[in-house]
Amino acid sequence: MTFKNITNCLSIIVLSLMFALPVMASTEHSESHEEEKFNVSEMIMHHIKDAHEWHLWGGHGNSTSIYLPIILVDEGLHVFSASHFYHGEHRSAVDSKTGEKVDYVAGVGPAAAYAMFHEKIYKMEHGELHFEEGHVHGAVKPLDLSLTRNVAFMLIASLILVLIMFSVAKYYRKNGAVSPKGIAKFIEPLIVFVRDDIAKEHINEHKYQRYLPYILTVFFFILICNLLGSVPLIGTNLTGNITVTMFLAVCTLLLTVLSGNKAYWKHIFWPPGVPIALMPIMIPLEIIGIFTKPFALMIRLFANITAGHIIVLALVSIIFINKNLGWAGLSVPMTLFISVLELLVAFLQAYLFALLSALFIGAAVEEHHH
Amino acid sequence: MWGSVAAIGAGLAVLGAGIGIGRIGGSAVEGIARNPEASGKITSTMIIAAALIEGVALFGVVVGLLGANQ
Amino acid sequence: MDLILPDYGLLFWTGLVFLLLLFVLAKFAWKPILKAVNDREKNIADSLELAEKTKAEMQALQAENEKLLKEARAERDKIMKEAHETASKMVEESKENAKKEAAKIIESANQAIEMEKAAAISELKAHVAVLSVEIAEKVIRKELASDDKQKELASKLAEDINLN
């Protein structure tokens, strides 16, 4: 059976990518600081940004993480475990403009030529990095195709999505067009909802079928990433990453622009019912409008999901800021409330992204009758 | 210093969006109260309008975020 | 700041994974699922239509049945009536026949009786005549034993002839 093969292949690919390299959970003991002050914004920023490790628990001196494989394209392919950075050499440099001390990590072993600063990998010159105004100066940044936490999360989420959808498809393949049971009973209303209320409603009746696979995929991809993103330990801020939302928005933009018909372009380059004197203003506005719509899509998803993660983490941090378990009485109910709200937001944002994509595409393919 | 200015800017953006979405929600409720049969259509239109306003507000927040990092 | 700057490595992976996902799901999930859903919806619509049609057909059939039944009933009534008629006619006929037969029998019986009667009468007449002759012979022998009486009779007879 073809789809079983594909499922197997996918799981093998993911597993081998994750475990073929010397990836292992380890506990890191650094030199004993006095109890470090809990830095909320650093912790939150660390969570919502991408990383080369999958941090599970623990703080600065004593943390447990899964080190993910690093893939660098720098005159050939360099593949090694991220532990060569996280267990690398801690170094300091002096900022050449501000004179402040900046800490970075130089790699060891196969990562010896590289250094990591704020999760970015740089190629060191003469064994060190130079800093100017808090930024790395002059160092080459090799193309970093690492399986970062976001990538690993995306692979897991996609795998789960594929498994769910394949089992639904299998159900129908086995039983024919009967009323659904089991997981198909849960998924089918969602698919019908996307088809009827999102695609069919906003895209021309005869053309929506061409765009339906994209809209369905976008909807379910965002939905499953949002939902899994709220789960402790595996939760990752993937749909709150500007790169991911940008890619999805660019897909919508390309679909809109490439499927735009004559009426659509005429509407942009010669808006009907506008006095000629206003054309020099209207035409640039319309052209900018092509890009601002998907841009808003990108920002909306990014900001909503990131904000959700920040709020949940900030509320949990109340306990740690006050260093008193009693604050859990305030923190836990509020976190629960926000988490439930995030559940709604997860659906709402997936719906909105799919809906607005359908709306933009629909406007591009609509037959105008003036 | 810039961080505070950015925070005020973000707050202002959110204020405007709050007023806008509030008006949309109020009008939608009014509309549904007058014509309960059209509630589905009104709700989806309301969500789209709210999302568009929210998008603008988020631009403000992101610009604020950019400013805060200066 | 790098929160809102794209990362090329992640962009590469996102593109790869998403496009792969789009392809795989479109081919192996959306297509069969949507086909099944569409098929089912069509099935349901068809079934409803069929049910509606069947209902109409049933109604037509029922009407026809009713008609047939009515016709059959009428036919039955007709046949029954005819049968009744035939039966009564037959009864009438047989009655008539019987009557006729009876009349015939009675007539022939009457005839026979008449004949017997006639025969009996004629026999009786013969007897009576013989007896009368015998009686008359005796009477006459006695009456005409004297000559007076023979004279009286002759005169009487002559009288009768005159009168005639």
Coordinates of C-alpha atoms in Angstrom, one line a residue:
Chain A
M1 CA 0.0 0.0 0.0
T2 CA 1.5 3.3 -1.1
F3 CA 0.4 5.4 1.7
K4 CA 1.7 3.1 4.4
N5 CA 5.0 3.1 2.7
I6 CA 5.0 6.9 2.7
T7 CA 4.1 6.9 6.3
N8 CA 6.9 4.6 7.1
C9 CA 9.4 6.5 5.0
L10 CA 8.4 9.8 6.7
S11 CA 8.8 8.3 10.2
I12 CA 12.1 6.8 9.3
I13 CA 13.3 10.1 7.9
V14 CA 12.3 12.0 11.0
L15 CA 13.7 9.5 13.4
S16 CA 17.0 9.2 11.5
L17 CA 17.3 13.0 11.3
M18 CA 16.7 13.3 15.0
F19 CA 18.7 10.4 16.3
A20 CA 21.3 9.4 13.7
L21 CA 23.5 12.2 15.0
P22 CA 25.0 12.1 18.4
V23 CA 22.0 13.8 20.0
M24 CA 21.5 13.1 23.6
A25 CA 19.9 14.5 26.6
S26 CA 22.5 15.6 29.1
T27 CA 22.8 17.5 32.3
E28 CA 25.1 20.4 32.3
H29 CA 27.0 21.4 35.4
S30 CA 28.7 24.7 35.2
E31 CA 30.8 26.4 37.8
S32 CA 28.7 27.0 40.8
H33 CA 27.4 30.5 40.8
E34 CA 25.7 32.0 43.7
E35 CA 22.0 31.7 43.1
E36 CA 21.4 33.6 39.9
K37 CA 18.7 36.1 39.7
F38 CA 15.7 34.9 37.7
N39 CA 15.5 36.9 34.5
V40 CA 12.0 36.7 33.2
S41 CA 12.4 38.4 29.9
E42 CA 15.5 36.4 29.1
M43 CA 13.7 33.1 29.9
I44 CA 10.7 34.2 27.7
M45 CA 12.8 35.4 24.8
H46 CA 14.7 32.1 25.0
H47 CA 11.5 30.2 24.7
I48 CA 9.9 32.2 21.9
K49 CA 13.0 32.2 19.8
D50 CA 14.5 29.3 17.9
A51 CA 17.3 27.3 19.4
H52 CA 19.7 24.5 18.5
E53 CA 18.7 22.5 21.5
W54 CA 15.4 21.3 22.8
H55 CA 15.4 22.6 26.3
L56 CA 13.4 20.4 28.6
W57 CA 13.9 21.7 32.1
G58 CA 16.4 23.2 34.5
G59 CA 18.0 26.6 34.7
H60 CA 21.4 28.1 33.9
G61 CA 23.7 25.9 35.8
N62 CA 21.7 22.7 35.7
S63 CA 19.6 22.1 32.6
T64 CA 18.4 19.1 30.7
S65 CA 18.1 19.4 26.9
I66 CA 18.1 17.4 23.7
Y67 CA 20.9 18.6 21.5
L68 CA 19.8 18.8 17.9
P69 CA 21.9 18.3 14.9
I70 CA 23.6 21.3 13.3
I71 CA 24.0 21.4 9.6
L72 CA 26.2 24.1 8.2
V73 CA 26.8 24.9 4.5
D74 CA 30.2 26.4 4.4
E75 CA 32.4 25.1 1.6
G76 CA 30.8 21.7 2.0
L77 CA 28.3 20.3 4.4
H78 CA 29.2 20.2 8.1
V79 CA 27.0 18.1 10.3
F80 CA 27.5 17.7 14.1
S81 CA 25.6 17.8 17.3
A82 CA 24.8 21.1 19.0
S83 CA 26.4 19.8 22.2
H84 CA 29.7 21.0 20.7
F85 CA 28.4 24.5 21.2
Y86 CA 26.5 24.1 24.4
H87 CA 29.4 22.2 25.9
G88 CA 31.8 24.5 24.2
E89 CA 34.3 27.1 25.4
H90 CA 32.7 30.1 27.1
R91 CA 34.6 33.2 26.0
S92 CA 34.3 36.9 26.4
A93 CA 35.1 39.8 24.1
V94 CA 35.1 43.5 24.5
D95 CA 32.8 45.5 22.3
S96 CA 34.9 47.8 20.2
K97 CA 32.4 50.7 20.3
T98 CA 30.8 50.5 23.7
G99 CA 33.6 48.8 25.6
E100 CA 31.2 46.4 27.3
K101 CA 32.0 42.7 27.9
V102 CA 30.2 40.4 25.6
D103 CA 29.9 36.6 26.2
Y104 CA 29.9 34.1 23.4
V105 CA 30.6 30.4 23.0
A106 CA 33.2 28.9 20.8
G107 CA 32.6 25.4 19.4
V108 CA 34.8 22.4 20.3
G109 CA 35.5 19.3 18.3
P110 CA 33.9 19.4 14.8
A111 CA 32.6 22.9 15.6
A112 CA 36.0 24.3 16.4
A113 CA 36.0 26.9 13.6
Y114 CA 32.6 28.3 14.6
A115 CA 31.2 30.3 17.4
M116 CA 27.6 30.8 18.7
F117 CA 26.2 34.1 19.9
H118 CA 22.5 34.4 20.7
E119 CA 21.8 31.1 18.9
K120 CA 23.4 32.4 15.7
I121 CA 26.4 30.6 14.3
Y122 CA 29.4 32.6 13.0
K123 CA 32.7 31.5 11.4
M124 CA 35.5 32.8 13.7
E125 CA 38.3 34.8 12.2
H126 CA 41.7 33.9 13.8
G127 CA 39.9 32.0 16.5
E128 CA 37.7 34.8 17.9
L129 CA 34.7 37.1 17.3
H130 CA 34.6 40.9 17.2
F131 CA 31.7 42.9 18.4
E132 CA 30.5 46.4 17.6
E133 CA 27.5 47.9 19.4
G134 CA 26.4 44.5 20.7
H135 CA 26.4 42.9 17.2
V136 CA 29.0 40.6 15.7
H137 CA 31.2 42.5 13.4
G138 CA 33.0 41.3 10.3
A139 CA 32.5 37.6 10.9
V140 CA 31.0 35.4 8.1
K141 CA 27.7 33.7 8.8
P142 CA 27.6 30.3 7.2
L143 CA 24.2 29.2 5.9
D144 CA 22.7 27.4 8.9
L145 CA 20.4 24.6 7.8
S146 CA 20.4 23.1 11.3
L147 CA 17.5 21.0 12.5
T148 CA 16.6 23.6 15.1
R149 CA 13.9 23.2 17.7
N150 CA 11.4 24.8 15.4
V151 CA 12.3 22.5 12.5
A152 CA 12.1 19.4 14.7
F153 CA 8.8 20.6 16.0
M154 CA 7.5 21.3 12.5
L155 CA 8.6 17.8 11.4
I156 CA 6.8 16.2 14.4
A157 CA 3.7 18.3 13.9
S158 CA 3.6 17.5 10.2
L159 CA 4.1 13.8 10.8
I160 CA 1.2 13.8 13.3
L161 CA -0.9 15.7 10.8
V162 CA 0.0 13.3 8.0
L163 CA -0.8 10.3 10.2
I164 CA -4.2 11.7 11.3
M165 CA -5.2 12.6 7.7
F166 CA -3.9 9.3 6.3
S167 CA -5.9 7.4 8.9
V168 CA -9.0 9.4 7.9
A169 CA -8.3 8.8 4.2
K170 CA -7.8 5.1 5.0
Y171 CA -11.1 4.9 6.7
Y172 CA -12.9 6.2 3.6
R173 CA -10.8 4.1 1.3
K174 CA -11.8 1.0 3.3
N175 CA -15.4 1.8 4.0
G176 CA -16.4 3.9 1.0
A177 CA -18.6 6.9 1.2
V178 CA -20.3 6.0 4.5
S179 CA -21.0 8.1 7.5
P180 CA -17.7 8.6 9.4
K181 CA -16.7 7.0 12.7
G182 CA -13.8 7.4 15.0
I183 CA -11.3 10.1 14.1
A184 CA -12.9 10.7 10.7
K185 CA -16.0 11.8 12.6
F186 CA -13.9 14.5 14.2
I187 CA -11.9 15.6 11.2
E188 CA -14.7 15.5 8.6
P189 CA -16.7 18.4 10.0
L190 CA -13.6 20.5 10.0
I191 CA -12.8 19.7 6.4
V192 CA -16.4 20.3 5.4
F193 CA -16.3 23.6 7.3
V194 CA -13.1 24.7 5.5
R195 CA -14.6 23.7 2.2
D196 CA -18.0 25.2 2.6
D197 CA -17.6 28.2 4.9
I198 CA -14.1 29.3 3.9
A199 CA -13.3 28.2 0.3
K200 CA -16.7 27.9 -1.4
E201 CA -18.1 31.0 0.3
H202 CA -15.3 33.3 -0.7
I203 CA -13.9 31.9 -3.9
N204 CA -15.8 31.6 -7.2
E205 CA -18.0 28.5 -7.0
H206 CA -16.4 26.9 -10.1
K207 CA -12.8 27.7 -9.2
Y208 CA -12.5 27.0 -5.5
Q209 CA -11.6 23.4 -6.0
R210 CA -8.2 24.4 -7.4
Y211 CA -7.3 26.2 -4.2
L212 CA -9.0 23.9 -1.7
P213 CA -5.9 21.7 -1.1
Y214 CA -3.8 24.7 -0.3
I215 CA -6.4 26.2 2.0
L216 CA -7.0 22.9 3.8
T217 CA -3.3 22.3 4.2
V218 CA -2.7 25.9 5.6
F219 CA -5.6 25.6 7.9
F220 CA -4.6 22.2 9.4
F221 CA -0.9 23.0 9.5
I222 CA -1.5 26.2 11.4
L223 CA -4.1 24.5 13.6
I224 CA -1.9 21.5 14.6
C225 CA 1.2 23.7 15.2
N226 CA -0.9 26.1 17.3
L227 CA -2.4 23.3 19.4
L228 CA 0.8 21.4 19.8
G229 CA 2.6 24.6 20.6
S230 CA 0.5 25.0 23.7
V231 CA 1.5 21.6 25.1
P232 CA 4.1 21.8 27.8
L233 CA 7.6 20.4 27.0
I234 CA 6.9 19.9 23.3
G235 CA 5.3 23.3 22.9
T236 CA 7.3 25.4 20.5
N237 CA 6.6 28.8 19.2
L238 CA 6.6 27.7 15.6
T239 CA 3.6 29.6 14.2
G240 CA 4.8 32.5 16.3
N241 CA 8.0 32.6 14.3
I242 CA 8.1 35.3 11.6
T243 CA 10.0 33.1 9.2
V244 CA 7.2 30.5 9.1
T245 CA 4.4 33.0 8.9
M246 CA 6.3 34.8 6.2
F247 CA 6.6 31.7 4.2
L248 CA 2.9 31.0 4.5
A249 CA 2.0 34.6 3.7
V250 CA 4.3 34.5 0.6
C251 CA 2.5 31.3 -0.6
T252 CA -0.8 33.2 -0.3
L253 CA 0.7 36.2 -2.1
L254 CA 2.0 34.1 -4.9
L255 CA -1.2 32.2 -5.3
T256 CA -3.1 35.5 -5.4
V257 CA -0.9 37.2 -7.8
L258 CA -0.4 34.2 -10.1
S259 CA -4.1 33.5 -10.3
G260 CA -5.2 37.1 -10.7
N261 CA -7.4 37.5 -13.8
K262 CA -7.8 40.5 -16.0
A263 CA -10.5 42.1 -13.9
Y264 CA -8.3 41.9 -10.8
W265 CA -5.3 43.6 -12.5
K266 CA -7.5 46.2 -14.1
H267 CA -8.9 47.0 -10.7
I268 CA -5.4 47.6 -9.5
F269 CA -3.9 49.5 -12.4
W270 CA -7.0 51.4 -13.4
P271 CA -9.4 51.5 -10.4
P272 CA -13.0 52.0 -11.7
G273 CA -14.8 55.1 -10.6
V274 CA -11.8 57.1 -9.6
P275 CA -11.2 60.6 -11.0
I276 CA -8.1 60.7 -13.2
A277 CA -6.5 63.3 -11.0
L278 CA -6.5 60.8 -8.1
M279 CA -4.9 58.0 -10.2
P280 CA -1.3 58.9 -9.2
I281 CA -2.3 58.3 -5.6
M282 CA -4.6 55.4 -6.1
I283 CA -2.5 53.2 -8.3
P284 CA 0.5 53.1 -5.9
L285 CA -1.9 52.5 -3.0
E286 CA -3.5 49.6 -4.8
I287 CA 0.0 48.1 -5.7
I288 CA 1.1 48.5 -2.1
G289 CA -2.2 46.9 -1.1
I290 CA -1.2 43.7 -2.9
F291 CA 1.7 43.3 -0.4
T292 CA 0.2 44.7 2.8
K293 CA -2.6 42.1 2.8
P294 CA -0.3 39.1 3.1
F295 CA 2.0 41.1 5.3
A296 CA -0.9 41.6 7.7
L297 CA -1.5 37.8 7.6
M298 CA 2.2 37.2 8.5
I299 CA 2.2 39.7 11.3
R300 CA -1.2 38.6 12.7
L301 CA -0.3 35.0 13.1
F302 CA 3.2 35.8 14.4
A303 CA 2.0 38.3 16.9
N304 CA -1.0 36.4 18.2
I305 CA 0.8 33.2 18.9
T306 CA 3.9 34.9 20.3
A307 CA 1.8 37.0 22.5
G308 CA 0.0 33.9 23.8
H309 CA 3.3 32.2 24.6
I310 CA 4.6 35.3 26.3
I311 CA 1.5 35.8 28.5
V312 CA 1.5 32.2 29.6
L313 CA 5.2 32.2 30.4
A314 CA 4.9 35.6 32.2
L315 CA 2.0 34.3 34.3
V316 CA 3.9 31.2 35.3
S317 CA 6.9 33.3 36.1
I318 CA 5.0 35.1 38.8
I319 CA 5.8 32.2 41.1
F320 CA 9.5 32.3 40.3
I321 CA 9.8 36.1 40.5
N322 CA 8.4 36.1 44.0
K323 CA 10.1 32.8 44.9
N324 CA 7.0 31.8 46.9
L325 CA 4.8 28.9 46.0
G326 CA 1.8 30.8 47.4
W327 CA 1.7 32.8 44.3
A328 CA 0.7 29.7 42.4
G329 CA -2.8 30.4 43.7
L330 CA -2.8 33.5 41.5
S331 CA -0.6 32.2 38.7
V332 CA -2.2 28.8 38.0
P333 CA -5.8 30.0 37.5
M334 CA -4.7 32.9 35.4
T335 CA -2.5 30.6 33.3
L336 CA -5.3 28.1 32.9
F337 CA -7.6 30.9 31.8
I338 CA -5.1 32.2 29.3
S339 CA -4.4 28.7 28.1
V340 CA -8.0 28.1 27.4
L341 CA -8.1 31.4 25.6
E342 CA -5.1 30.3 23.6
L343 CA -7.0 27.2 22.6
L344 CA -9.6 29.5 21.1
V345 CA -7.0 31.6 19.5
A346 CA -5.3 28.5 18.0
F347 CA -8.6 27.8 16.1
L348 CA -9.4 31.4 15.4
Q349 CA -6.0 32.2 13.9
A350 CA -6.0 29.0 11.7
Y351 CA -9.5 30.0 10.6
L352 CA -8.5 33.6 9.9
F353 CA -5.4 32.7 8.0
A354 CA -7.3 30.3 5.8
L355 CA -10.3 32.6 5.5
L356 CA -8.3 35.7 4.5
S357 CA -6.2 33.6 2.1
A358 CA -9.4 32.4 0.5
L359 CA -10.7 36.0 0.5
F360 CA -7.6 37.3 -1.3
I361 CA -7.6 34.5 -3.8
G362 CA -11.3 34.9 -4.3
A363 CA -10.9 38.6 -5.1
A364 CA -8.2 37.7 -7.6
V365 CA -10.2 35.1 -9.5
E366 CA -13.7 36.8 -9.2
E367 CA -15.5 37.5 -12.4
H368 CA -16.5 41.2 -12.2
H369 CA -19.8 42.3 -13.6
H370 CA -19.8 46.0 -13.8
Chain B
M1 CA 14.2 55.5 27.1
W2 CA 13.4 54.3 23.6
G3 CA 11.8 51.2 25.1
S4 CA 9.4 53.3 27.1
V5 CA 8.4 55.4 24.0
A6 CA 7.9 52.2 22.1
A7 CA 5.7 50.8 24.8
I8 CA 3.6 53.9 24.8
G9 CA 3.3 53.7 21.0
A10 CA 2.3 50.0 21.2
G11 CA -0.3 51.0 23.9
L12 CA -1.8 53.7 21.7
A13 CA -2.0 51.3 18.8
V14 CA -3.8 48.8 21.0
L15 CA -6.1 51.5 22.3
G16 CA -7.3 52.4 18.8
A17 CA -7.8 48.8 17.9
G18 CA -9.7 48.2 21.1
I19 CA -12.1 51.0 20.3
G20 CA -12.5 49.7 16.7
I21 CA -13.1 46.1 17.6
G22 CA -15.4 47.2 20.4
R23 CA -17.5 49.1 17.9
I24 CA -17.6 46.2 15.5
G25 CA -18.6 43.8 18.3
G26 CA -21.3 46.2 19.5
S27 CA -22.7 46.7 16.1
A28 CA -22.7 43.0 15.4
V29 CA -24.6 42.3 18.5
E30 CA -27.1 45.0 17.6
G31 CA -27.4 43.5 14.1
I32 CA -28.0 40.0 15.5
A33 CA -30.5 41.3 18.0
R34 CA -32.5 42.9 15.1
N35 CA -32.1 40.0 12.7
P36 CA -31.3 36.8 14.5
E37 CA -31.5 34.7 11.3
A38 CA -28.5 36.5 9.9
S39 CA -26.3 35.8 12.9
G40 CA -24.0 33.4 11.0
K41 CA -23.3 35.9 8.3
I42 CA -22.8 38.7 10.7
T43 CA -20.5 36.7 12.9
S44 CA -18.1 35.8 10.1
T45 CA -18.2 39.3 8.7
M46 CA -17.5 40.6 12.2
I47 CA -14.5 38.3 12.6
I48 CA -13.0 39.4 9.3
A49 CA -13.4 43.1 10.1
A50 CA -12.0 42.5 13.6
A51 CA -9.1 40.6 12.1
L52 CA -8.3 43.4 9.7
I53 CA -8.3 46.0 12.5
E54 CA -6.3 43.7 14.7
G55 CA -3.7 43.4 11.9
V56 CA -3.2 47.2 12.0
A57 CA -2.9 47.1 15.7
L58 CA -0.3 44.4 15.5
F59 CA 1.7 46.5 13.0
G60 CA 1.8 49.1 15.8
V61 CA 2.9 46.5 18.4
V62 CA 5.6 45.1 16.1
V63 CA 6.9 48.6 15.3
G64 CA 6.9 49.1 19.1
L65 CA 8.9 45.9 19.5
L66 CA 11.4 47.1 16.8
G67 CA 11.7 50.4 18.7
A68 CA 12.2 48.7 22.0
N69 CA 15.2 46.8 20.6
Q70 CA 16.9 50.0 19.5
Chain C
M1 CA 15.3 42.4 16.9
D2 CA 16.0 39.0 15.5
L3 CA 12.5 38.1 16.7
I4 CA 11.2 39.8 13.6
L5 CA 13.9 38.9 11.1
P6 CA 13.6 35.9 9.0
D7 CA 16.0 33.0 9.4
Y8 CA 17.2 31.4 6.1
G9 CA 17.7 28.0 7.5
L10 CA 14.2 27.8 9.0
L11 CA 12.8 29.3 5.8
F12 CA 14.4 26.5 3.8
W13 CA 13.0 23.9 6.1
T14 CA 9.6 25.5 6.3
G15 CA 9.4 25.6 2.5
L16 CA 10.5 22.1 2.2
V17 CA 8.2 20.7 4.8
F18 CA 5.2 22.7 3.9
L19 CA 5.4 22.1 0.2
L20 CA 6.0 18.4 0.8
L21 CA 3.0 18.4 3.2
L22 CA 0.9 20.2 0.7
F23 CA 1.8 17.7 -2.0
V24 CA 1.4 14.6 0.2
L25 CA -1.8 15.7 1.8
A26 CA -3.3 16.9 -1.5
K27 CA -2.6 13.6 -3.2
F28 CA -3.2 11.1 -0.4
A29 CA -5.5 12.8 2.0
W30 CA -7.6 15.6 0.6
K31 CA -8.4 13.9 -2.6
P32 CA -9.8 10.7 -1.2
I33 CA -11.5 12.4 1.7
L34 CA -13.1 15.1 -0.4
K35 CA -14.1 12.5 -2.9
A36 CA -15.7 10.4 -0.2
V37 CA -17.5 13.4 1.3
N38 CA -18.7 14.5 -2.1
D39 CA -19.8 11.0 -3.1
R40 CA -21.7 10.7 0.1
E41 CA -23.4 14.1 -0.3
K42 CA -24.3 13.1 -3.8
N43 CA -25.5 9.8 -2.6
I44 CA -27.7 11.5 0.0
A45 CA -29.1 13.9 -2.5
D46 CA -29.7 11.1 -4.9
S47 CA -31.4 9.0 -2.3
L48 CA -33.6 11.9 -1.3
E49 CA -34.6 12.4 -4.9
L50 CA -35.2 8.7 -5.3
A51 CA -37.3 8.6 -2.2
E52 CA -39.3 11.5 -3.5
K53 CA -39.7 9.8 -6.8
T54 CA -40.6 6.5 -5.2
K55 CA -43.1 8.2 -3.0
A56 CA -44.7 9.7 -6.1
E57 CA -44.6 6.4 -7.8
M58 CA -46.1 4.7 -4.8
Q59 CA -48.9 7.2 -4.8
A60 CA -49.5 6.7 -8.5
L61 CA -49.4 3.0 -8.0
Q62 CA -51.8 3.3 -5.1
A63 CA -54.2 5.3 -7.2
E64 CA -53.9 2.7 -9.9
N65 CA -54.5 0.0 -7.4
E66 CA -57.5 1.8 -6.2
K67 CA -58.8 2.1 -9.7
L68 CA -58.1 -1.5 -10.5
L69 CA -59.8 -2.6 -7.3
K70 CA -62.8 -0.5 -8.2
E71 CA -62.9 -1.9 -11.6
A72 CA -62.6 -5.4 -10.2
R73 CA -65.3 -4.7 -7.8
A74 CA -67.5 -3.4 -10.6
E75 CA -66.7 -6.4 -12.7
R76 CA -67.5 -8.7 -9.8
D77 CA -70.7 -6.9 -9.2
K78 CA -71.5 -7.2 -12.9
I79 CA -70.7 -10.9 -12.9
M80 CA -72.7 -11.5 -9.8
K81 CA -75.6 -9.7 -11.2
E82 CA -75.4 -11.6 -14.4
A83 CA -75.0 -14.8 -12.5
H84 CA -78.1 -13.9 -10.5
E85 CA -79.9 -13.1 -13.6
T86 CA -78.8 -16.3 -15.3
A87 CA -79.8 -18.2 -12.2
S88 CA -83.2 -16.7 -11.9
K89 CA -83.7 -17.1 -15.6
M90 CA -82.8 -20.7 -15.3
V91 CA -85.1 -21.2 -12.4
E92 CA -87.8 -19.4 -14.2
E93 CA -87.2 -21.5 -17.2
S94 CA -87.2 -24.7 -15.3
K95 CA -90.3 -23.6 -13.5
E96 CA -91.9 -22.8 -16.8
N97 CA -90.8 -26.1 -18.1
A98 CA -92.0 -27.9 -15.1
K99 CA -95.3 -26.1 -15.3
K100 CA -95.5 -26.9 -18.9
E101 CA -94.6 -30.5 -18.2
A102 CA -97.1 -30.6 -15.4
A103 CA -99.7 -29.1 -17.6
K104 CA -98.9 -31.6 -20.2
I105 CA -99.1 -34.5 -17.8
I106 CA -102.3 -33.2 -16.3
E107 CA -103.7 -32.8 -19.8
S108 CA -102.7 -36.2 -20.8
A109 CA -104.1 -37.5 -17.5
N110 CA -107.3 -35.6 -18.1
Q111 CA -107.4 -37.0 -21.6
A112 CA -106.9 -40.5 -20.2
I113 CA -109.5 -39.9 -17.6
E114 CA -111.8 -38.5 -20.2
M115 CA -111.2 -41.4 -22.4
E116 CA -111.6 -43.9 -19.5
K117 CA -114.7 -41.9 -18.6
A118 CA -116.0 -42.1 -22.1
A119 CA -115.2 -45.7 -22.3
A120 CA -116.9 -46.3 -18.9
I121 CA -119.9 -44.3 -19.9
S122 CA -120.2 -46.1 -23.2
E123 CA -119.8 -49.4 -21.4
L124 CA -122.3 -48.3 -18.9
K125 CA -124.6 -47.1 -21.7
A126 CA -124.2 -50.5 -23.3
H127 CA -125.0 -52.2 -20.0
V128 CA -127.9 -49.8 -19.3
A129 CA -129.2 -50.4 -22.9
V130 CA -128.9 -54.1 -22.4
L131 CA -130.5 -53.8 -19.0
S132 CA -133.1 -51.4 -20.3
V133 CA -133.9 -53.7 -23.1
E134 CA -134.1 -56.6 -20.7
I135 CA -136.2 -54.5 -18.3
A136 CA -138.3 -53.2 -21.2
E137 CA -138.7 -56.8 -22.5
K138 CA -139.8 -57.9 -19.1
V139 CA -142.1 -54.8 -18.7
I140 CA -143.4 -55.2 -22.1
R141 CA -143.9 -58.9 -21.7
K142 CA -145.9 -58.0 -18.6
E143 CA -147.8 -55.0 -20.1
L144 CA -148.6 -56.5 -23.2
A145 CA -149.8 -59.5 -21.7
S146 CA -153.4 -58.3 -22.4
D147 CA -154.8 -57.0 -25.6
D148 CA -156.2 -53.9 -24.0
K149 CA -153.0 -52.8 -23.0
Q150 CA -151.6 -53.4 -26.4
K151 CA -154.4 -51.2 -27.8
E152 CA -153.8 -48.5 -25.2
L153 CA -150.2 -48.3 -26.1
A154 CA -150.9 -48.2 -29.7
S155 CA -153.3 -45.3 -29.3
K156 CA -150.9 -43.5 -27.1
L157 CA -148.2 -43.9 -29.5
A158 CA -150.5 -42.6 -32.2
E159 CA -151.2 -39.6 -30.0
D160 CA -147.6 -38.9 -29.6
I161 CA -147.1 -39.0 -33.3
N162 CA -149.9 -36.5 -33.9
L163 CA -148.5 -34.2 -31.4
N164 CA -145.2 -34.3 -33.2

